Amino acid sequence: MKSTTCDVIIIGTGMSGMAAALFAARYGLDTALVGQTGELGFASGLLDLLGVHPVNGGAVVADPWQGIAALQRDAPQHPYARMRIADIREAFRVVLDFLKAGGYPYTASPHANQTLPTPVGTLKTTYAVPHTMAHGPAALANRTPCLLVDIDGLKGYSARQITAGLADRWPGLRPVRISFP
């Protein structure tokens, strides 16, 4: 009879849980990833690296790697300060390669964060975005006129709310609501 034990059990269904399971499995550990799928409703799918530093100042970081170097100087007890930048880069490369090999590639610039609109009409700074969201940062940066479509009855996304929240920064947005089917 085959044993049902494993070397490590990782609890979590978000990107950090997936990354922890990936690295454990790469080191040859028999790994199980468990958690409740209810958390997925709060997951953006974005891969953040460092978007704001210092936090109290609220300064958006254009280059996350330069931001990490500053964080390492300013907060030597922060987890990023306890790692070499080369190791952080390699970890991100491994995760991005894994996602690409699995058919869900992400886009990331080697030395720049991306800014994209959120479902509530605010802006979010992040490092890597799923390929399905790749046009959002460019459209925002170029202020490309866009039609935002939402579906009547769909919760958590309002084209009108996004348009209202970004009107001063992105005047070319227009909302429309459709019924489906």
Coordinates of N, CA, C and O in Angstrom, one line a residue:
M1 N 0.8 -1.2 0.0 CA 0.0 0.0 0.0 C 0.9 1.2 0.0 O 1.8 1.3 0.8
K2 N 0.6 2.2 -0.9 CA 1.4 3.4 -1.0 C 1.1 4.3 0.2 O -0.1 4.5 0.6
S3 N 2.1 5.0 0.7 CA 2.0 5.9 1.8 C 1.3 7.2 1.3 O 1.4 7.6 0.2
T4 N 0.4 7.7 2.2 CA -0.3 9.0 1.8 C 0.3 10.2 2.6 O -0.3 11.2 2.6
T5 N 1.5 10.0 3.1 CA 2.2 11.1 3.8 C 3.0 11.9 2.8 O 3.3 11.4 1.7
C6 N 3.3 13.1 3.1 CA 4.2 13.9 2.3 C 5.2 14.6 3.2 O 5.0 14.7 4.4
D7 N 6.2 15.1 2.5 CA 7.3 15.8 3.3 C 6.8 17.2 3.8 O 7.2 17.6 4.9
V8 N 6.0 17.9 3.0 CA 5.6 19.2 3.4 C 4.1 19.4 2.9 O 3.7 19.0 1.9
I9 N 3.4 20.1 3.8 CA 2.0 20.5 3.4 C 2.0 22.0 3.5 O 2.4 22.6 4.5
I10 N 1.6 22.6 2.4 CA 1.5 24.1 2.3 C 0.1 24.5 2.3 O -0.7 24.0 1.5
I11 N -0.3 25.4 3.2 CA -1.7 25.8 3.3 C -1.8 27.2 2.6 O -1.1 28.1 3.1
G12 N -2.6 27.3 1.6 CA -2.8 28.6 0.9 C -3.1 28.3 -0.5 O -2.6 27.4 -1.1
T13 N -4.0 29.1 -1.1 CA -4.4 28.9 -2.5 C -4.0 30.1 -3.3 O -4.2 30.1 -4.5
G14 N -3.3 31.1 -2.8 CA -2.9 32.2 -3.6 C -1.6 32.0 -4.3 O -1.0 30.9 -4.2
M15 N -1.1 33.0 -4.9 CA 0.2 32.9 -5.6 C 1.3 32.5 -4.7 O 2.2 31.8 -5.1
S16 N 1.4 33.0 -3.4 CA 2.5 32.7 -2.5 C 2.4 31.2 -2.2 O 3.5 30.5 -2.1
G17 N 1.2 30.6 -2.0 CA 1.1 29.2 -1.7 C 1.6 28.4 -2.9 O 2.3 27.4 -2.7
M18 N 1.2 28.8 -4.1 CA 1.6 28.1 -5.3 C 3.2 28.2 -5.5 O 3.8 27.2 -5.8
A19 N 3.7 29.3 -5.2 CA 5.2 29.5 -5.3 C 5.9 28.6 -4.3 O 6.9 28.0 -4.6
A20 N 5.4 28.6 -3.1 CA 6.0 27.8 -2.0 C 6.0 26.3 -2.4 O 7.0 25.6 -2.2
A21 N 4.9 25.8 -2.9 CA 4.7 24.4 -3.4 C 5.7 24.1 -4.5 O 6.3 23.1 -4.6
L22 N 5.8 25.1 -5.4 CA 6.7 24.9 -6.6 C 8.2 24.7 -6.1 O 8.9 23.8 -6.5
F23 N 8.6 25.6 -5.2 CA 10.0 25.5 -4.7 C 10.2 24.3 -3.9 O 11.3 23.7 -4.0
A24 N 9.3 23.9 -3.1 CA 9.4 22.7 -2.3 C 9.5 21.5 -3.2 O 10.4 20.6 -3.0
A25 N 8.7 21.4 -4.2 CA 8.7 20.3 -5.2 C 10.0 20.3 -6.0 O 10.6 19.2 -6.2
R26 N 10.6 21.5 -6.3 CA 11.8 21.5 -7.0 C 13.0 21.0 -6.2 O 14.0 20.6 -6.7
Y27 N 12.9 21.1 -4.9 CA 13.9 20.5 -4.0 C 13.7 19.0 -3.7 O 14.3 18.5 -2.8
G28 N 12.7 18.4 -4.4 CA 12.5 17.0 -4.3 C 11.6 16.6 -3.1 O 11.5 15.5 -2.8
L29 N 10.9 17.6 -2.5 CA 10.0 17.3 -1.4 C 8.7 16.9 -2.0 O 8.1 17.5 -2.9
D30 N 8.1 15.8 -1.4 CA 6.7 15.4 -1.7 C 5.8 16.5 -1.1 O 5.8 16.7 0.1
T31 N 5.1 17.2 -2.0 CA 4.4 18.4 -1.5 C 2.9 18.3 -1.8 O 2.5 17.8 -2.8
A32 N 2.1 18.8 -0.8 CA 0.7 18.9 -1.0 C 0.3 20.4 -0.7 O 0.8 21.0 0.2
L33 N -0.5 21.0 -1.6 CA -1.0 22.3 -1.5 C -2.5 22.2 -1.2 O -3.2 21.7 -1.9
V34 N -2.8 22.8 0.0 CA -4.2 22.7 0.4 C -4.7 24.1 0.8 O -4.0 24.9 1.2
G35 N -6.0 24.2 0.8 CA -6.6 25.5 1.2 C -8.0 25.6 0.7 O -8.5 24.7 -0.1
Q36 N -8.7 26.6 1.1 CA -10.1 26.8 0.7 C -10.1 27.7 -0.6 O -9.4 28.7 -0.7
T37 N -10.9 27.3 -1.5 CA -11.0 28.1 -2.7 C -11.7 29.5 -2.6 O -11.6 30.3 -3.4
G38 N -12.3 29.7 -1.4 CA -12.9 31.0 -1.2 C -12.0 32.1 -1.2 O -12.4 33.3 -1.5
E39 N -10.7 31.9 -0.9 CA -9.7 32.9 -1.0 C -9.5 33.5 -2.4 O -9.0 34.6 -2.6
L40 N -9.7 32.6 -3.4 CA -9.4 33.0 -4.7 C -10.2 34.2 -5.2 O -9.8 35.0 -6.1
G41 N -11.4 34.5 -4.6 CA -12.2 35.6 -5.0 C -11.5 36.9 -4.6 O -11.8 38.0 -5.1
F42 N -10.5 36.9 -3.7 CA -9.8 38.1 -3.3 C -8.4 38.2 -4.0 O -7.7 39.1 -3.7
A43 N -8.0 37.2 -4.8 CA -6.7 37.2 -5.4 C -6.8 38.0 -6.7 O -7.7 37.8 -7.5
S44 N -5.8 38.8 -7.0 CA -5.8 39.6 -8.2 C -5.1 38.8 -9.3 O -5.3 39.2 -10.5
G45 N -4.3 37.9 -9.0 CA -3.5 37.2 -10.0 C -2.2 38.0 -10.4 O -1.4 37.5 -11.2
L46 N -2.0 39.1 -9.8 CA -0.8 39.9 -10.0 C 0.3 39.4 -9.2 O 0.2 38.9 -8.1
L47 N 1.6 39.6 -9.7 CA 2.8 39.3 -8.9 C 3.5 40.6 -8.6 O 4.1 41.2 -9.4
D48 N 3.3 41.0 -7.3 CA 3.9 42.2 -6.8 C 5.4 41.9 -6.4 O 5.7 40.8 -5.9
L49 N 6.2 42.9 -6.5 CA 7.6 42.8 -6.0 C 7.8 43.8 -5.0 O 7.9 43.6 -3.8
L50 N 7.9 45.1 -5.4 CA 8.0 46.2 -4.5 C 7.4 47.4 -5.3 O 8.0 47.8 -6.2
G51 N 6.3 47.9 -4.8 CA 5.6 49.0 -5.5 C 5.6 50.3 -4.8 O 5.4 51.3 -5.5
V52 N 5.8 50.3 -3.5 CA 5.9 51.5 -2.7 C 7.0 51.5 -1.7 O 7.1 50.5 -1.0
H53 N 7.8 52.5 -1.7 CA 8.9 52.6 -0.6 C 9.3 54.1 -0.5 O 9.6 54.7 -1.6
P54 N 9.4 54.6 0.6 CA 9.0 54.0 1.9 C 7.4 54.0 2.0 O 6.8 54.9 1.4
V55 N 6.9 53.1 2.7 CA 5.5 52.9 2.9 C 4.8 54.2 3.4 O 3.8 54.6 2.9
N56 N 5.4 54.7 4.5 CA 4.9 55.9 5.1 C 4.8 57.1 4.2 O 3.9 57.9 4.2
G57 N 5.8 57.2 3.3 CA 5.8 58.3 2.3 C 4.9 58.0 1.1 O 4.5 59.0 0.4
G58 N 4.6 56.8 0.8 CA 3.7 56.5 -0.3 C 4.3 56.7 -1.6 O 3.6 56.8 -2.6
A59 N 5.6 56.7 -1.7 CA 6.3 56.9 -3.0 C 6.2 55.7 -3.9 O 6.7 54.6 -3.5
V60 N 5.6 55.8 -5.1 CA 5.6 54.6 -6.0 C 7.0 54.4 -6.5 O 7.7 55.3 -6.9
V61 N 7.3 53.1 -6.6 CA 8.7 52.7 -7.0 C 8.6 52.3 -8.5 O 7.8 51.4 -8.9
A62 N 9.3 53.0 -9.4 CA 9.3 52.7 -10.8 C 10.1 51.4 -11.1 O 9.6 50.6 -11.8
D63 N 11.3 51.3 -10.5 CA 12.1 50.1 -10.7 C 12.1 49.4 -9.4 O 12.8 49.8 -8.4
P64 N 11.5 48.2 -9.4 CA 11.4 47.5 -8.1 C 12.8 47.0 -7.6 O 13.0 46.9 -6.4
W65 N 13.7 46.8 -8.5 CA 15.0 46.3 -8.0 C 15.8 47.4 -7.3 O 16.5 47.2 -6.3
Q66 N 15.7 48.6 -7.9 CA 16.3 49.8 -7.2 C 15.6 50.0 -5.8 O 16.2 50.4 -4.8
G67 N 14.2 49.8 -5.9 CA 13.5 50.0 -4.6 C 13.9 49.0 -3.6 O 14.0 49.3 -2.4
I68 N 14.1 47.7 -4.0 CA 14.6 46.7 -3.0 C 15.9 47.1 -2.5 O 16.2 46.9 -1.3
A69 N 16.8 47.6 -3.3 CA 18.2 48.0 -2.8 C 18.0 49.1 -1.7 O 18.6 49.1 -0.7
A70 N 17.1 50.1 -2.0 CA 16.8 51.2 -1.0 C 16.2 50.6 0.3 O 16.5 50.9 1.4
L71 N 15.3 49.6 0.1 CA 14.6 49.0 1.2 C 15.7 48.2 2.1 O 15.6 48.3 3.3
Q72 N 16.6 47.6 1.4 CA 17.6 46.9 2.2 C 18.5 47.8 3.0 O 18.9 47.4 4.1
R73 N 18.7 49.0 2.5 CA 19.5 50.0 3.3 C 18.6 50.6 4.4 O 19.1 50.8 5.5
D74 N 17.4 50.8 4.1 CA 16.5 51.5 5.1 C 15.9 50.6 6.2 O 15.6 51.1 7.2
A75 N 15.7 49.4 5.8 CA 15.0 48.4 6.8 C 15.7 47.1 6.8 O 15.2 46.1 6.2
P76 N 16.8 47.0 7.4 CA 17.7 45.8 7.4 C 17.0 44.6 8.0 O 17.4 43.4 7.7
Q77 N 15.9 44.7 8.7 CA 15.1 43.5 9.2 C 14.0 43.0 8.3 O 13.4 42.0 8.5
H78 N 13.8 43.8 7.2 CA 12.7 43.4 6.3 C 13.2 42.1 5.6 O 14.4 41.9 5.3
P79 N 12.2 41.2 5.3 CA 12.6 39.9 4.6 C 13.4 40.1 3.3 O 14.4 39.3 3.1
Y80 N 13.1 41.1 2.5 CA 13.9 41.4 1.3 C 15.4 41.8 1.7 O 16.3 41.5 0.9
A81 N 15.6 42.3 2.8 CA 17.0 42.7 3.2 C 17.8 41.5 3.7 O 19.0 41.6 3.7
R82 N 17.1 40.4 3.9 CA 17.8 39.2 4.3 C 18.1 38.3 3.1 O 18.7 37.2 3.3
M83 N 17.8 38.7 1.9 CA 18.1 38.0 0.7 C 18.9 38.8 -0.2 O 18.8 40.0 -0.3
R84 N 19.7 38.1 -1.0 CA 20.4 38.7 -2.1 C 19.4 39.1 -3.2 O 18.5 38.3 -3.5
I85 N 19.6 40.2 -3.8 CA 18.7 40.6 -5.0 C 18.8 39.6 -6.1 O 17.8 39.2 -6.7
A86 N 20.0 39.0 -6.3 CA 20.1 38.0 -7.3 C 19.2 36.8 -7.0 O 18.7 36.2 -8.0
D87 N 19.1 36.4 -5.8 CA 18.2 35.3 -5.4 C 16.7 35.6 -5.6 O 16.0 34.8 -6.0
I88 N 16.4 36.9 -5.3 CA 15.0 37.3 -5.5 C 14.7 37.3 -7.0 O 13.6 36.8 -7.4
R89 N 15.6 37.8 -7.8 CA 15.4 37.8 -9.3 C 15.2 36.3 -9.8 O 14.3 36.0 -10.6
E90 N 16.1 35.4 -9.3 CA 16.0 34.0 -9.7 C 14.7 33.4 -9.3 O 14.1 32.7 -10.1
A91 N 14.2 33.7 -8.1 CA 12.9 33.1 -7.7 C 11.8 33.6 -8.6 O 10.9 32.8 -8.9
F92 N 11.8 34.9 -8.9 CA 10.8 35.4 -9.8 C 10.9 34.8 -11.2 O 9.9 34.4 -11.8
R93 N 12.1 34.6 -11.7 CA 12.3 34.0 -13.0 C 11.7 32.5 -13.0 O 11.0 32.1 -13.9
V94 N 12.0 31.8 -11.9 CA 11.5 30.4 -11.8 C 10.0 30.4 -11.8 O 9.3 29.6 -12.5
V95 N 9.3 31.2 -11.0 CA 7.9 31.3 -11.0 C 7.3 31.7 -12.3 O 6.3 31.1 -12.8
L96 N 7.8 32.7 -13.0 CA 7.3 33.1 -14.3 C 7.5 32.1 -15.3 O 6.7 31.8 -16.2
D97 N 8.7 31.4 -15.3 CA 8.9 30.3 -16.2 C 7.9 29.1 -16.0 O 7.4 28.5 -17.0
F98 N 7.6 28.8 -14.8 CA 6.7 27.8 -14.4 C 5.3 28.1 -15.0 O 4.6 27.3 -15.6
L99 N 4.9 29.4 -14.8 CA 3.5 29.8 -15.3 C 3.5 29.7 -16.8 O 2.5 29.3 -17.4
K100 N 4.6 30.2 -17.4 CA 4.6 30.1 -18.9 C 4.5 28.7 -19.4 O 3.8 28.4 -20.3
A101 N 5.3 27.8 -18.8 CA 5.3 26.4 -19.2 C 3.9 25.8 -19.0 O 3.5 24.9 -19.7
G102 N 3.2 26.3 -18.0 CA 1.8 25.8 -17.7 C 0.8 26.4 -18.6 O -0.4 26.1 -18.5
G103 N 1.2 27.3 -19.6 CA 0.2 27.8 -20.5 C -0.4 29.1 -20.0 O -1.4 29.6 -20.6
Y104 N 0.2 29.7 -19.0 CA -0.4 31.0 -18.5 C 0.8 32.0 -18.3 O 1.1 32.3 -17.2
P105 N 1.3 32.5 -19.4 CA 2.5 33.4 -19.3 C 2.1 34.8 -18.7 O 1.0 35.2 -18.8
Y106 N 3.1 35.4 -18.0 CA 3.0 36.7 -17.5 C 3.9 37.6 -18.2 O 4.8 37.2 -18.8
T107 N 3.5 38.9 -18.2 CA 4.4 39.9 -18.8 C 5.0 40.7 -17.6 O 4.4 41.1 -16.7
A108 N 6.3 41.0 -17.8 CA 7.1 41.8 -16.8 C 8.2 42.5 -17.6 O 8.8 41.9 -18.5
S109 N 8.5 43.7 -17.2 CA 9.7 44.4 -17.7 C 10.8 44.1 -16.7 O 10.6 44.1 -15.5
P110 N 12.0 43.9 -17.3 CA 13.2 43.6 -16.4 C 13.4 44.7 -15.3 O 13.8 44.3 -14.2
H111 N 13.2 45.9 -15.6 CA 13.5 47.0 -14.6 C 12.4 48.0 -14.4 O 12.7 49.1 -14.0
A112 N 11.1 47.5 -14.5 CA 10.1 48.5 -14.3 C 8.8 47.8 -13.8 O 8.5 46.7 -14.2
N113 N 8.2 48.5 -12.8 CA 6.8 48.1 -12.4 C 5.8 48.5 -13.5 O 6.2 49.3 -14.3
Q114 N 4.7 48.0 -13.4 CA 3.6 48.3 -14.3 C 2.4 48.9 -13.4 O 2.3 48.5 -12.2
T115 N 1.6 49.8 -14.0 CA 0.5 50.3 -13.3 C -0.7 50.0 -14.1 O -0.8 50.2 -15.3
L116 N -1.8 49.5 -13.4 CA -3.0 49.1 -14.1 C -4.2 49.5 -13.2 O -4.1 49.6 -12.0
P117 N -5.3 49.6 -13.9 CA -6.5 50.0 -13.1 C -7.1 48.7 -12.4 O -6.9 47.6 -12.9
T118 N -7.7 48.9 -11.3 CA -8.3 47.9 -10.5 C -9.8 47.8 -10.8 O -10.3 48.8 -11.4
P119 N -10.5 46.8 -10.4 CA -11.9 46.7 -10.6 C -12.7 47.7 -9.9 O -13.9 47.8 -10.1
V120 N -12.1 48.5 -9.0 CA -12.9 49.6 -8.3 C -12.4 51.0 -8.7 O -12.8 51.9 -8.1
G121 N -11.6 51.0 -9.8 CA -11.3 52.3 -10.3 C -10.1 53.0 -9.7 O -9.9 54.3 -9.8
T122 N -9.3 52.3 -9.0 CA -8.0 52.8 -8.4 C -6.9 52.3 -9.3 O -7.1 51.5 -10.2
L123 N -5.7 52.8 -9.0 CA -4.5 52.3 -9.7 C -3.7 51.4 -8.8 O -3.5 51.6 -7.6
K124 N -3.1 50.4 -9.4 CA -2.3 49.4 -8.7 C -0.9 49.3 -9.4 O -0.8 49.1 -10.6
T125 N 0.1 49.4 -8.6 CA 1.5 49.1 -9.1 C 1.9 47.7 -8.8 O 1.8 47.2 -7.7
T126 N 2.4 47.0 -9.8 CA 2.7 45.6 -9.7 C 3.9 45.3 -10.6 O 4.2 46.1 -11.5
Y127 N 4.5 44.2 -10.4 CA 5.7 43.8 -11.2 C 5.3 43.0 -12.5 O 5.7 43.3 -13.6
A128 N 4.5 41.9 -12.3 CA 4.1 41.1 -13.4 C 2.6 40.9 -13.5 O 2.0 40.7 -12.5
V129 N 2.1 40.9 -14.7 CA 0.6 40.7 -14.9 C 0.4 39.5 -15.8 O 1.2 39.2 -16.7
P130 N -0.7 38.8 -15.6 CA -1.1 37.7 -16.5 C -1.2 38.2 -18.0 O -1.6 39.4 -18.2
H131 N -0.9 37.4 -18.9 CA -1.0 37.8 -20.3 C -2.4 38.3 -20.7 O -2.6 39.1 -21.6
T132 N -3.4 37.9 -20.0 CA -4.8 38.3 -20.2 C -5.0 39.8 -19.8 O -6.0 40.4 -20.2
M133 N -4.1 40.3 -19.0 CA -4.2 41.7 -18.5 C -3.1 42.6 -19.1 O -3.0 43.8 -18.8
A134 N -2.3 42.1 -20.0 CA -1.1 42.7 -20.5 C -1.4 44.1 -21.2 O -0.5 45.0 -21.2
H135 N -2.5 44.2 -21.8 CA -2.8 45.5 -22.6 C -3.2 46.6 -21.6 O -3.1 47.8 -22.0
G136 N -3.7 46.3 -20.4 CA -4.1 47.3 -19.5 C -3.1 48.4 -19.1 O -3.4 49.6 -19.2
P137 N -1.9 48.0 -18.7 CA -0.9 49.0 -18.3 C -0.6 49.9 -19.5 O -0.4 51.1 -19.3
A138 N -0.4 49.4 -20.7 CA -0.1 50.2 -21.9 C -1.3 51.1 -22.2 O -1.0 52.3 -22.6
A139 N -2.5 50.6 -22.2 CA -3.6 51.5 -22.5 C -3.7 52.6 -21.5 O -4.0 53.8 -21.9
L140 N -3.5 52.3 -20.2 CA -3.5 53.4 -19.2 C -2.4 54.4 -19.5 O -2.7 55.6 -19.4
A141 N -1.2 53.9 -19.7 CA -0.1 54.8 -19.9 C -0.3 55.7 -21.1 O 0.1 56.9 -21.1
N142 N -0.9 55.2 -22.2 CA -1.1 55.9 -23.4 C -2.4 56.7 -23.4 O -2.7 57.4 -24.4
R143 N -3.2 56.5 -22.4 CA -4.6 57.1 -22.3 C -5.4 56.7 -23.5 O -6.1 57.5 -24.1
T144 N -5.3 55.5 -24.0 CA -6.0 55.0 -25.1 C -7.5 55.0 -24.8 O -7.9 54.5 -23.8
P145 N -8.3 55.6 -25.7 CA -9.7 55.5 -25.5 C -10.2 54.0 -25.4 O -9.8 53.2 -26.3
C146 N -11.0 53.7 -24.4 CA -11.4 52.4 -24.2 C -12.9 52.3 -23.8 O -13.4 53.2 -23.1
L147 N -13.6 51.3 -24.2 CA -14.9 51.0 -23.8 C -14.8 49.9 -22.8 O -14.3 48.8 -23.0
L148 N -15.3 50.2 -21.5 CA -15.3 49.2 -20.5 C -16.7 48.6 -20.4 O -17.7 49.3 -20.3
V149 N -16.8 47.3 -20.5 CA -18.0 46.6 -20.6 C -18.2 45.7 -19.3 O -17.3 45.0 -19.0
D150 N -19.3 45.9 -18.7 CA -19.7 45.0 -17.6 C -21.0 44.3 -17.9 O -21.7 44.6 -18.8
I151 N -21.2 43.2 -17.1 CA -22.4 42.4 -17.4 C -23.4 42.6 -16.2 O -23.0 42.4 -15.1
D152 N -24.6 42.8 -16.6 CA -25.6 43.0 -15.6 C -25.7 41.8 -14.6 O -25.7 40.6 -15.1
G153 N -25.6 42.0 -13.3 CA -25.6 40.9 -12.4 C -24.2 40.4 -12.0 O -24.1 39.6 -11.0
L154 N -23.2 40.8 -12.7 CA -21.8 40.3 -12.3 C -21.3 41.2 -11.2 O -21.3 42.4 -11.2
K155 N -21.0 40.5 -10.1 CA -20.6 41.2 -8.9 C -19.1 41.5 -8.9 O -18.3 40.7 -9.4
G156 N -18.7 42.6 -8.3 CA -17.2 42.9 -8.1 C -16.6 43.6 -9.3 O -15.4 43.8 -9.3
Y157 N -17.4 44.0 -10.3 CA -16.8 44.7 -11.4 C -17.9 45.7 -11.9 O -19.0 45.3 -12.3
S158 N -17.6 47.0 -11.9 CA -18.5 48.0 -12.4 C -17.8 48.9 -13.4 O -16.9 49.7 -12.9
A159 N -18.1 48.8 -14.6 CA -17.5 49.7 -15.6 C -17.7 51.2 -15.3 O -16.8 52.0 -15.4
R160 N -18.9 51.5 -14.8 CA -19.2 52.9 -14.4 C -18.3 53.3 -13.2 O -17.8 54.5 -13.2
Q161 N -18.1 52.5 -12.2 CA -17.3 52.8 -11.1 C -15.8 53.0 -11.5 O -15.2 54.0 -11.1
I162 N -15.3 52.2 -12.4 CA -14.0 52.3 -12.8 C -13.8 53.6 -13.6 O -12.8 54.4 -13.4
T163 N -14.7 53.9 -14.5 CA -14.7 55.1 -15.3 C -14.7 56.4 -14.4 O -13.9 57.3 -14.6
A164 N -15.6 56.3 -13.4 CA -15.7 57.5 -12.5 C -14.4 57.6 -11.7 O -13.9 58.8 -11.5
G165 N -13.8 56.5 -11.2 CA -12.6 56.6 -10.4 C -11.4 57.1 -11.2 O -10.4 57.6 -10.6
L166 N -11.4 56.8 -12.5 CA -10.2 57.2 -13.3 C -10.4 58.3 -14.3 O -9.6 58.7 -15.1
A167 N -11.6 59.0 -14.2 CA -11.9 60.0 -15.1 C -10.9 61.1 -15.2 O -10.6 61.6 -16.3
D168 N -10.3 61.5 -14.1 CA -9.3 62.6 -14.2 C -8.0 62.2 -14.8 O -7.2 63.0 -15.3
R169 N -7.7 60.9 -14.7 CA -6.4 60.4 -15.3 C -6.5 59.7 -16.6 O -5.6 59.5 -17.3
W170 N -7.8 59.3 -17.0 CA -8.0 58.6 -18.2 C -9.3 59.0 -18.8 O -10.3 58.3 -18.7
P171 N -9.3 60.2 -19.5 CA -10.6 60.7 -20.0 C -11.2 60.0 -21.1 O -12.4 60.2 -21.4
G172 N -10.5 59.1 -21.8 CA -11.1 58.3 -22.9 C -11.8 57.1 -22.5 O -12.2 56.3 -23.4
L173 N -12.2 56.9 -21.2 CA -12.9 55.7 -20.8 C -14.4 55.9 -21.0 O -14.9 57.0 -20.6
R174 N -15.1 54.9 -21.5 CA -16.6 55.0 -21.5 C -17.1 53.6 -21.0 O -16.6 52.6 -21.4
P175 N -18.1 53.7 -20.1 CA -18.7 52.5 -19.6 C -20.0 52.0 -20.4 O -20.7 52.9 -20.9
V176 N -20.2 50.8 -20.4 CA -21.5 50.2 -20.9 C -21.8 49.0 -20.2 O -20.9 48.2 -19.8
R177 N -23.1 48.7 -19.9 CA -23.5 47.5 -19.2 C -24.4 46.7 -20.2 O -25.2 47.3 -20.9
I178 N -24.1 45.4 -20.3 CA -24.9 44.5 -21.2 C -25.5 43.4 -20.3 O -25.1 43.1 -19.2
S179 N -26.6 42.9 -20.9 CA -27.2 41.7 -20.3 C -26.7 40.5 -21.0 O -26.4 40.5 -22.2
F180 N -26.5 39.4 -20.2 CA -26.0 38.2 -20.8 C -26.8 37.0 -20.3 O -27.0 36.9 -19.1
P181 N -27.2 36.1 -21.1 CA -27.0 36.1 -22.5 C -28.0 36.9 -23.2 O -29.0 37.3 -22.7

